Each structure stands twice: as structure tokens, then as C-alpha cells.
Coordinates of C-alpha atoms in Angstrom, one line a residue:
X1 CA -27.2 12.0 9.6
X2 CA -29.8 9.0 9.1
X3 CA -32.1 7.6 6.4
X4 CA -29.6 8.1 3.9
X5 CA -30.4 6.0 0.7
X6 CA -28.5 5.9 -2.7
X7 CA -28.6 3.4 -5.1
X8 CA -25.7 0.9 -3.2
X9 CA -25.6 3.2 0.4
X10 CA -28.1 2.5 2.8
X11 CA -27.7 4.4 6.0
X12 CA -30.7 3.9 8.6
X13 CA -29.1 4.8 11.7
X14 CA -26.7 7.3 13.2
X15 CA -23.2 6.2 12.3
X16 CA -22.1 4.0 14.7
X17 CA -25.5 2.6 15.2
X18 CA -26.9 1.4 18.7
X19 CA -25.3 -2.3 18.0
X20 CA -21.7 -0.8 16.6
X21 CA -21.8 1.4 19.7
X22 CA -21.9 -1.2 22.2
X23 CA -19.2 -3.1 20.2
X24 CA -16.6 -0.3 20.1
X25 CA -17.5 0.3 23.7
X26 CA -16.2 -3.4 24.0
X27 CA -13.4 -2.6 21.8
X28 CA -12.1 0.4 23.7
X29 CA -12.3 -1.7 27.0
X30 CA -10.5 -4.4 25.7
X31 CA -8.2 -3.2 23.2
X32 CA -5.6 -0.4 23.8
X33 CA -5.8 2.6 22.5
X34 CA -2.2 2.4 20.2
X35 CA -4.5 0.4 17.9
X36 CA -5.9 3.2 16.0
X37 CA -9.5 3.4 14.2
X38 CA -10.2 5.1 11.3
X39 CA -14.1 5.1 10.8
X40 CA -16.6 3.8 13.7
X41 CA -18.1 0.9 11.7
X42 CA -18.8 -2.9 13.1
X43 CA -18.9 -5.4 10.2
X44 CA -21.5 -7.9 9.5
X45 CA -20.9 -8.8 5.9
X46 CA -18.7 -7.3 2.9
X47 CA -19.1 -8.2 -0.7
X48 CA -17.4 -6.4 -3.7
X49 CA -17.1 -2.8 -2.5
X50 CA -20.1 -2.7 -0.2
X51 CA -19.7 -3.3 3.3
X52 CA -22.8 -4.0 5.6
X53 CA -22.3 -3.4 9.5
X54 CA -24.2 -5.0 12.4
X55 CA -26.8 -2.3 12.6
X56 CA -27.9 -3.2 8.6
X57 CA -26.0 0.0 7.5
X58 CA -24.4 -0.7 3.8
X59 CA -21.3 1.3 3.0
X60 CA -19.4 2.0 -0.1
X61 CA -15.9 0.9 0.8
X62 CA -13.1 3.2 -0.6
X63 CA -10.4 1.8 1.9
X64 CA -10.1 -1.9 0.9
X65 CA -8.5 -3.0 4.2
X66 CA -5.7 -0.7 3.1
X67 CA -5.1 -1.9 -0.2
X68 CA -5.6 -5.4 0.2
X69 CA -8.9 -5.9 -2.1
X70 CA -8.2 -5.0 -5.3
X71 CA -10.4 -8.4 -6.0
X72 CA -12.8 -6.9 -3.9
X73 CA -14.5 -8.4 -0.7
X74 CA -15.4 -12.3 -0.5
X75 CA -14.7 -12.5 -4.5
X76 CA -16.4 -16.4 -5.0
X77 CA -13.6 -18.4 -6.3
X78 CA -11.2 -17.2 -3.7
X79 CA -14.0 -18.1 -1.1
X80 CA -14.6 -21.5 -2.4
X81 CA -10.7 -22.0 -2.7
X82 CA -10.3 -21.1 1.2
X83 CA -13.4 -23.5 1.9
X84 CA -11.9 -26.5 0.0
X85 CA -8.5 -26.0 1.5
X86 CA -9.8 -25.5 5.1
X87 CA -11.7 -28.8 4.8
X88 CA -8.4 -30.9 3.7
X89 CA -5.3 -29.2 5.6
X90 CA -5.2 -25.8 7.4
X91 CA -1.4 -26.2 8.2
X92 CA 1.9 -28.1 8.2
X93 CA 4.7 -25.7 8.2
X94 CA 6.9 -25.5 5.0
X95 CA 9.6 -25.8 7.0
X96 CA 8.5 -29.4 8.1
X97 CA 6.8 -30.4 4.7
X98 CA 5.5 -29.0 1.4
X99 CA 2.5 -28.6 0.1
X100 CA 1.7 -28.4 -4.0
X101 CA -0.4 -25.0 -3.6
X102 CA 3.0 -23.5 -1.8
X103 CA 5.4 -24.4 -4.8
X104 CA 3.0 -23.1 -7.3
X105 CA 2.4 -20.1 -5.8
X106 CA 5.9 -19.1 -5.8
X107 CA 6.2 -20.6 -9.1
X108 CA 3.4 -18.3 -10.1
X109 CA 5.2 -15.0 -8.7
X110 CA 8.3 -15.8 -10.4
X111 CA 6.7 -15.9 -13.7
X112 CA 4.4 -13.1 -13.7
X113 CA 6.8 -10.6 -11.7
X114 CA 8.7 -8.2 -14.4
X115 CA 12.4 -9.2 -15.3
X116 CA 13.5 -11.8 -17.9
X117 CA 16.0 -13.8 -15.5
X118 CA 15.7 -16.6 -13.2
X119 CA 14.1 -15.9 -10.1
X120 CA 13.2 -17.7 -6.8
X121 CA 10.4 -16.3 -4.2
X122 CA 10.2 -16.8 -0.3
X123 CA 6.4 -16.6 0.9
X124 CA 5.9 -15.1 4.4
X125 CA 3.1 -13.6 6.1
X126 CA 3.1 -9.8 6.5
X127 CA 4.6 -6.9 4.3
X128 CA 6.7 -6.1 7.0
X129 CA 8.1 -9.7 7.6
X130 CA 8.7 -9.6 3.7
X131 CA 10.8 -6.5 3.6
X132 CA 12.9 -7.6 6.5
X133 CA 13.7 -10.8 4.6
X134 CA 14.4 -8.8 1.5
X135 CA 17.2 -6.7 3.7
X136 CA 18.4 -9.8 5.2
X137 CA 19.1 -11.4 1.3
X138 CA 20.5 -8.3 0.3
X139 CA 23.0 -8.2 3.3
X140 CA 23.9 -11.7 2.7
X141 CA 24.2 -11.5 -0.8
X142 CA 26.6 -8.6 -0.6
X143 CA 28.0 -9.0 2.6
X144 CA 27.1 -5.5 3.1
X145 CA 25.5 -3.6 6.5
X146 CA 23.8 -0.6 5.1
X147 CA 20.6 0.1 3.5
X148 CA 19.4 3.3 1.6
X149 CA 15.9 4.5 2.1
X150 CA 13.7 7.8 1.9
X151 CA 11.7 10.1 3.6
X152 CA 8.2 9.7 3.4
X153 CA 8.5 6.2 3.2
X154 CA 6.4 3.1 5.1
X155 CA 7.9 0.0 5.0
X156 CA 6.2 -1.7 8.3
X157 CA 6.3 -1.3 12.2
X158 CA 8.9 -4.2 13.0
X159 CA 12.2 -2.9 14.7
X160 CA 14.0 -2.9 11.4
X161 CA 11.2 -1.8 8.9
X162 CA 10.3 0.9 11.3
X163 CA 13.6 2.3 11.1
X164 CA 13.0 2.7 7.4
X165 CA 9.8 4.2 7.4
X166 CA 9.1 7.9 8.3
X167 CA 6.5 9.8 10.0
X168 CA 8.3 9.7 13.4
X169 CA 5.2 10.8 15.6
X170 CA 2.7 8.4 14.7
X171 CA 4.9 5.3 13.5
X172 CA 7.9 5.7 15.7
X173 CA 7.3 7.6 18.9
X174 CA 8.7 5.9 22.1
X175 CA 10.2 3.0 20.3
X176 CA 13.7 3.2 19.5
X177 CA 16.8 3.0 19.5
X178 CA 16.4 1.9 15.9
X179 CA 18.3 -0.5 14.0
X180 CA 22.1 0.8 12.9
X181 CA 23.2 1.2 9.1
X182 CA 20.0 2.8 7.8
X183 CA 20.6 5.8 5.8
X184 CA 17.7 8.0 5.2
X185 CA 17.8 10.3 2.2
X186 CA 15.3 13.2 0.8
X187 CA 12.9 11.9 -1.9
X188 CA 11.4 14.2 -4.6
X189 CA 8.0 15.3 -3.1
X190 CA 7.1 17.4 -6.6
X191 CA 4.2 19.3 -4.7
X192 CA 6.3 20.6 -2.3
X193 CA 9.3 21.4 -4.1
X194 CA 10.4 25.1 -4.0
X195 CA 8.4 27.4 -5.9
X196 CA 11.2 28.5 -7.8
X197 CA 12.3 25.3 -9.5
X198 CA 10.9 23.4 -12.3
X199 CA 10.0 19.7 -11.6
X200 CA 12.9 18.9 -13.6
X201 CA 15.5 21.2 -11.8
X202 CA 13.9 19.6 -8.6
X203 CA 14.6 16.2 -9.8
X204 CA 18.1 17.0 -10.8
X205 CA 18.6 18.2 -7.3
X206 CA 17.3 15.2 -5.7
X207 CA 19.6 13.0 -8.1
X208 CA 22.6 15.4 -7.1
X209 CA 21.4 14.6 -3.1
X210 CA 21.8 10.8 -3.6
X211 CA 25.1 10.8 -5.3
X212 CA 26.2 13.5 -2.8
X213 CA 24.9 11.0 0.1
X214 CA 27.2 8.4 -1.4
X215 CA 30.3 10.4 -0.3
X216 CA 29.1 12.3 2.5
X217 CA 27.0 9.8 4.5
X218 CA 27.9 6.1 3.6
X219 CA 30.1 4.6 0.7
X220 CA 28.4 2.6 -1.5
X221 CA 30.9 -0.1 -0.7
X222 CA 29.2 -0.4 2.2
X223 CA 25.9 -0.2 1.0
X224 CA 23.5 -3.8 0.4
X225 CA 20.7 -2.0 -0.9
X226 CA 18.4 0.9 -1.6
X227 CA 14.6 0.4 -0.9
X228 CA 11.7 2.5 -2.5
X229 CA 8.0 2.1 -2.9
X230 CA 7.2 3.1 -6.7
X231 CA 4.4 5.1 -5.5
X232 CA 4.9 6.2 -1.6
X233 CA 1.8 4.5 0.3
X234 CA 1.4 6.3 3.6
X235 CA 3.8 9.0 2.5
X236 CA 0.7 10.4 0.4
X237 CA 0.4 8.3 -2.9
X238 CA 3.5 10.5 -4.2
X239 CA 4.7 8.6 -7.6
X240 CA 8.5 8.3 -7.8
X241 CA 9.6 10.2 -10.5
X242 CA 10.5 8.0 -13.6
X243 CA 14.1 9.7 -14.3
X244 CA 14.6 9.8 -10.1
X245 CA 13.5 5.9 -10.6
X246 CA 16.1 4.9 -13.2
X247 CA 19.1 6.8 -11.6
X248 CA 18.6 4.8 -8.4
X249 CA 18.6 1.6 -10.7
X250 CA 21.9 3.1 -12.6
X251 CA 23.5 3.7 -9.4
X252 CA 22.8 -0.1 -7.8
X253 CA 24.2 -1.5 -11.0
X254 CA 27.4 0.4 -10.9
X255 CA 27.9 -0.2 -7.3
X256 CA 26.6 -3.7 -6.7
X257 CA 23.8 -2.3 -4.7
X258 CA 20.7 -4.3 -4.4
X259 CA 17.5 -2.4 -5.7
X260 CA 14.4 -3.9 -3.6
X261 CA 11.1 -2.4 -5.0
X262 CA 8.3 -2.2 -2.1
X263 CA 5.1 -3.3 -4.1
X264 CA 3.1 -4.1 -0.7
X265 CA 0.6 -1.4 -1.8
X266 CA 1.0 -0.9 -5.6
X267 CA 1.1 -4.4 -6.7
X268 CA -1.6 -6.0 -8.6
X269 CA -3.0 -3.9 -10.9
X270 CA -3.4 -0.9 -8.5
X271 CA -1.5 1.7 -10.5
X272 CA -3.1 0.4 -14.2
X273 CA 0.0 -2.0 -14.3
X274 CA 0.1 -5.2 -12.6
X275 CA 3.2 -3.9 -10.7
X276 CA 4.0 -0.5 -10.5
X277 CA 7.6 -1.1 -11.3
X278 CA 6.6 -1.8 -15.2
X279 CA 5.6 2.0 -15.2
X280 CA 9.6 2.5 -15.4
X281 CA 12.4 1.3 -17.2
X282 CA 13.6 -0.4 -14.6
X283 CA 14.0 -4.1 -13.0
X284 CA 13.8 -4.6 -9.3
X285 CA 16.2 -7.1 -8.1
X286 CA 14.2 -8.2 -5.3
X287 CA 10.3 -7.3 -5.6
X288 CA 8.3 -7.6 -2.4
X289 CA 4.3 -7.9 -2.3
X290 CA 1.7 -8.6 0.3
X291 CA -2.0 -7.3 0.8
X292 CA -4.1 -7.5 -2.2
X293 CA -1.8 -11.0 -2.7
X294 CA -4.0 -12.8 -0.3
X295 CA -7.5 -11.4 -1.0
X296 CA -8.1 -10.7 2.8
X297 CA -5.6 -13.4 3.9
X298 CA -2.5 -12.6 5.7
X299 CA 0.6 -13.7 3.2
X300 CA 3.4 -11.9 1.6
X301 CA 6.6 -12.8 -0.5
X302 CA 9.9 -11.3 -2.0
X303 CA 10.5 -12.3 -5.5
X304 CA 14.5 -12.0 -6.6
X305 CA 16.9 -12.9 -8.7
X306 CA 17.8 -16.5 -8.1
X307 CA 21.5 -15.7 -7.6
X308 CA 20.7 -13.1 -4.8
X309 CA 17.7 -15.6 -3.2
X310 CA 19.9 -18.4 -3.1
X311 CA 22.8 -16.3 -1.2
X312 CA 20.8 -17.0 1.9
X313 CA 22.5 -19.9 3.9
X314 CA 20.0 -23.0 5.1
X315 CA 17.7 -21.6 7.7
X316 CA 18.2 -18.0 7.3
X317 CA 14.6 -17.9 5.9
X318 CA 11.5 -19.1 8.1
X319 CA 8.4 -18.8 10.2
X320 CA 5.9 -20.8 11.5
X321 CA 3.0 -19.7 9.1
X322 CA 4.9 -18.6 6.2
X323 CA 3.3 -20.4 3.0
X324 CA 0.2 -21.4 5.1
X325 CA -1.8 -23.8 2.6
X326 CA -5.1 -21.7 3.3
X327 CA -3.3 -18.6 2.5
X328 CA -1.4 -20.0 -0.7
X329 CA -4.9 -21.5 -1.9
X330 CA -6.2 -17.9 -1.3
X331 CA -3.4 -16.0 -3.1
X332 CA -3.3 -18.6 -5.9
X333 CA -7.4 -17.9 -6.8
X334 CA -7.0 -14.1 -6.1
X335 CA -4.0 -13.8 -8.6
X336 CA -6.1 -16.0 -11.4
X337 CA -9.3 -13.8 -10.9
X338 CA -7.1 -10.5 -11.0
X339 CA -5.7 -11.7 -14.2
X340 CA -9.1 -12.8 -15.8
X341 CA -10.9 -9.7 -14.6
X342 CA -7.9 -7.6 -16.0
X343 CA -8.1 -5.5 -13.1
X344 CA -5.2 -3.4 -14.1
X345 CA -7.0 -2.2 -17.5
X346 CA -9.9 -1.5 -14.6
X347 CA -7.8 0.5 -12.7
X348 CA -6.5 2.8 -15.6
X349 CA -10.4 3.1 -16.4
X350 CA -11.4 4.1 -12.7
X351 CA -8.4 6.5 -12.4
X352 CA -9.4 8.1 -15.7
X353 CA -13.0 8.5 -14.1
X354 CA -11.6 9.8 -10.7
X355 CA -8.9 12.0 -12.1
X356 CA -11.7 13.8 -14.3
X357 CA -14.0 14.3 -11.1
X358 CA -10.9 15.9 -8.8
X359 CA -9.8 18.1 -11.3
X360 CA -13.4 19.5 -11.6
X361 CA -14.0 19.9 -7.8
X362 CA -10.3 21.6 -7.6
X363 CA -11.4 24.6 -10.1
X364 CA -13.6 25.9 -7.0
X365 CA -12.7 23.9 -3.8
X366 CA -8.9 25.4 -3.2
X367 CA -8.7 23.0 -0.4
X368 CA -7.5 20.5 -3.0
X369 CA -3.8 21.5 -3.5
X370 CA -2.8 18.7 -5.4
X371 CA -4.0 15.5 -7.4
X372 CA -1.7 12.8 -8.3
X373 CA -1.1 9.1 -8.6
X374 CA -0.7 6.1 -11.1
X375 CA -4.0 4.1 -12.1
X376 CA -6.9 4.2 -9.4
X377 CA -4.1 4.7 -6.7
X378 CA -4.9 8.7 -6.2
X379 CA -4.7 10.7 -3.7
X380 CA -6.0 14.4 -2.8
X381 CA -3.7 16.8 -0.8
X382 CA -5.6 18.8 1.1
X383 CA -4.5 22.7 2.3
X384 CA -5.6 25.8 4.1
X385 CA -3.6 28.1 2.7
X386 CA -2.3 27.8 -1.1
X387 CA 0.5 30.3 -0.5
X388 CA 2.5 28.3 1.8
X389 CA 0.7 24.7 1.3
X390 CA -0.1 24.3 4.8
X391 CA -1.7 21.0 5.7
X392 CA -5.6 20.8 6.3
X393 CA -5.2 18.2 8.9
X394 CA -8.5 18.9 10.8
X395 CA -10.3 19.1 7.5
X396 CA -8.9 16.0 6.4
X397 CA -10.3 14.6 9.2
X398 CA -13.6 16.0 9.2
X399 CA -14.5 15.2 5.7
X400 CA -13.5 11.3 6.6
X401 CA -16.1 11.5 9.6
X402 CA -18.6 13.5 7.2
X403 CA -18.2 10.8 4.8
X404 CA -18.6 7.6 6.8
X405 CA -22.1 9.4 8.2
X406 CA -23.0 9.3 4.5
X407 CA -21.7 5.7 4.2
X408 CA -18.5 6.2 2.4
X409 CA -15.6 4.7 3.9
X410 CA -12.2 6.5 3.4
X411 CA -8.6 6.5 4.5
X412 CA -6.1 9.5 5.0
X413 CA -2.6 9.2 4.4
X414 CA 0.5 11.6 3.8
X415 CA 3.5 13.1 6.1
X416 CA 1.4 15.7 7.4
X417 CA -1.9 13.5 7.7
X418 CA -3.6 15.6 5.4
X419 CA -4.1 13.5 2.5
X420 CA -7.6 11.5 1.2
X421 CA -6.1 8.7 -0.6
X422 CA -8.2 6.2 -2.4
X423 CA -8.2 2.1 -2.4
X424 CA -11.3 1.0 -3.3
X425 CA -11.5 -2.8 -5.0
X426 CA -10.5 -2.5 -8.4
X427 CA -13.8 -4.7 -9.3
X428 CA -16.0 -1.8 -8.0
X429 CA -18.9 -1.0 -10.7
X430 CA -18.6 2.4 -12.7
X431 CA -21.9 3.2 -10.9
X432 CA -20.9 2.6 -7.4
X433 CA -17.4 4.5 -8.1
X434 CA -19.4 7.3 -9.3
X435 CA -22.0 7.4 -6.2
X436 CA -18.9 6.9 -4.0
X437 CA -17.4 10.1 -5.6
X438 CA -21.0 12.2 -5.2
X439 CA -20.7 11.5 -1.2
X440 CA -17.2 12.4 -1.3
X441 CA -17.9 15.9 -2.9
X442 CA -20.6 16.4 -0.6
X443 CA -19.1 15.7 2.5
X444 CA -15.7 18.2 1.4
X445 CA -18.4 20.8 0.4
X446 CA -20.2 20.6 3.9
X447 CA -16.8 20.5 5.8
X448 CA -15.2 23.2 3.8
X449 CA -18.4 25.3 2.4

């Protein structure tokens, strides 16, 4: 499809265009296929929610660098902070010397993360590194080895975090043996519960299964931590039911297990709260952040109860680049910008608009099996049979391809690869959101009829 022009989207060539095709050919020759690519777009520049490729095509971005761009592409205050810092200091290593913005960022995270108790923060580079640090902290603080995680979870691709992660074929195939003392339990995936159970009955069943595992699989006296996402990200944007989350917190408190809340994808306004755990009557012992923290620069953090964080011996935390001054400068301005723009309120508004459209489509598009999520962190689970809920994986891929041809960048998710997930910048103007949704609807109807 060529010459597609709406208010924001401008498609002038086939996708990929000739210049992009040449770069993609070079990518295939230079970079292994193991690094996947969801859309054939070669980017020249991006601002807000708009991405322009090297052929002059402008797309709407509903992927946001996989949830990194809550503040949008190239927000001016962040760009200026990066420029200033880059001119003054690129790197020193936080284990060699200290920069003020490194300390200031830790202070900021200690202040804004939920929990009315003393906190300390460790800054690192990636979500996986932060999860590793969280587990290390829990193990050293408790003197216990075991970690409980959940089916459908995604926590990273390092050896430990891949062990904690589901979806074997994509993330774990030919990678093991995996880390020991990790126990993966069923997750209350409400859409795929047995038809004869109500939601409450199914949650009760999953609560009972969790408690049973503390006898059948591992004694709580051996468990250092329970790690959970408030909304499963790669799992298909499945919110953890409130009653289930509260039960996890209760058992952690009863047995001295550390509750690690993974907010790498949910954090910083995406769910309609600054942090998704604020939807629950629960406080994290350790809260993990990354992605939108740096507005595009690699940075992550764990923020936890001070007494837990202080349990780690001197030298137990570290890394060459953790707390890099340019990344810290970006993070401080990103946090300030997101707070000033009230991205959490914006996410609630965007989510309301999206749900209204998705519900309308669902009435005459039976491929939409489920509409779910919190705030603007929404997903559509696509099926090709209402009775069996068989995943419509091939149609999901076809819709993403069709949308790209029409100028919309999309992502999939889900244990079965059959969910469309939406991670657009929270600063997206309403008219651009609606334009993107119109393109999505047209793409879906073109694929499914």
C-alpha cells in the first residue's frame, strides 16, 4: 500500500521503502536472526508519538520501544539534559566516584515509590540486571535460596531471569540448564479459566494452589522471594487479580518472604497510577523499575526497604555502567516531565477511549476474545474459535503487518503469541490516538473480513 495519508500518518512508499530495504538487507547480513524484528521500519527520527523512516514515511507508534517511551519520543527537557550532561561528563563509574545526579535519582525513587517506610535504591542498566539485583538482595537478606514466580511471567533473558520467565519456545529454547531453586506456579489467567467456574471461584482455586505449593513444592522457610508483575507484560497484559495479589502479600508477611514487584513495564503511569502496585492494597518490599525511567536511555533500579537493601555485603552490588551520569540525567528529567504532564491521568483517559473502541469492535469482530488491562496498558486477545478460544496467532501477525503498511507500529504479546498490546507514548494527542485506532480497525477488518 502506498500514498496513504491521514492527519499524522504519511506513507509515500511501500513498506519497507527502497532505502529501508537496503538497510534491512544489511541487517540480515550483519546481525543474526535470533534478534527478532517486528516491523520492517528503518527509523530516521521520531518526536512524540510519530516515527519517520529514512524513506520519508511517517508512522504512529503504538509500541513505544516496548514500553520505554511513556514520555514520548525525544521529549525536549530530557534531550536538553542529555546534551548538557554529555558535554560535562559521560562516565566515571559509581564504584569509582560519585555524581550528584546519581544520588539525586536514588533520592527521587525513594521518595516517589509507594510505601511509608525508609527505602534505599540501587541503580543499574537493564530490567534483567535489576531483577537479578532484587533476587540477590532477597536471598542475602533472608539467607534463603528459593524464589517463587508464575506461569506467563517475563523477567528478562539472563540465565536467572530467563529461569523466572515463561514462553519456552521464544525465550528458553536450547538455553538450559537453568538456575536452581526457582518454583513456577500457575497464574490466575481469568480469560482462560474453566467455563464452569466464576472469576471468584477460579481465584480461590489459584490461591489454594499457591498455598498447596508451599507444602508440596517448597517450604516457605526456604523461600527468599515471591516475584510478580502487577500486569503480566509479555504474558499478554493480564492484570493480577486484587485478591490474589493481597494473598501473596499476606503469605510473604507471614513467612518472611520478600515480595518483589516487577514494574519494569507497568511503571511510570502506564496503568493509570504512577506505579501499578498502587491499584492494590499491597506494598512491595522491593520494587523494580526500568524502561520509561530513562525515556530511551538504558537505566533500571531496585527500590526497597532500607533494612533489606542494607543486608547486601559491600561489593555485592556493582557494574561498570550502573548509575551512568547521562542516563541519570535523562531519568531525572523524564520523571519530572512525566509528573508535570500527569501521565497517569493521561493513561486513564486514553484507556477509556481505547476500551470504548475495542468494545465496539468486539460486538461484530468475533476474533476479539478478550479486552483487558489497566489504564492504557491494554491488550486484545485474538482467537479463531469462540468455543475453544484457540489462539489466532497467524491472524495476529497478519494484522501487525497490515497495520505497518498503513502506517501504524504495533506489538504482539501473550503466551500463545495472539495478543495485540498497546504501549503508545502517554503524551500522544487524542486525535493521533483515534487516528491510530482507526488504522488498527481497518487493518483488522482487512485481515479477518
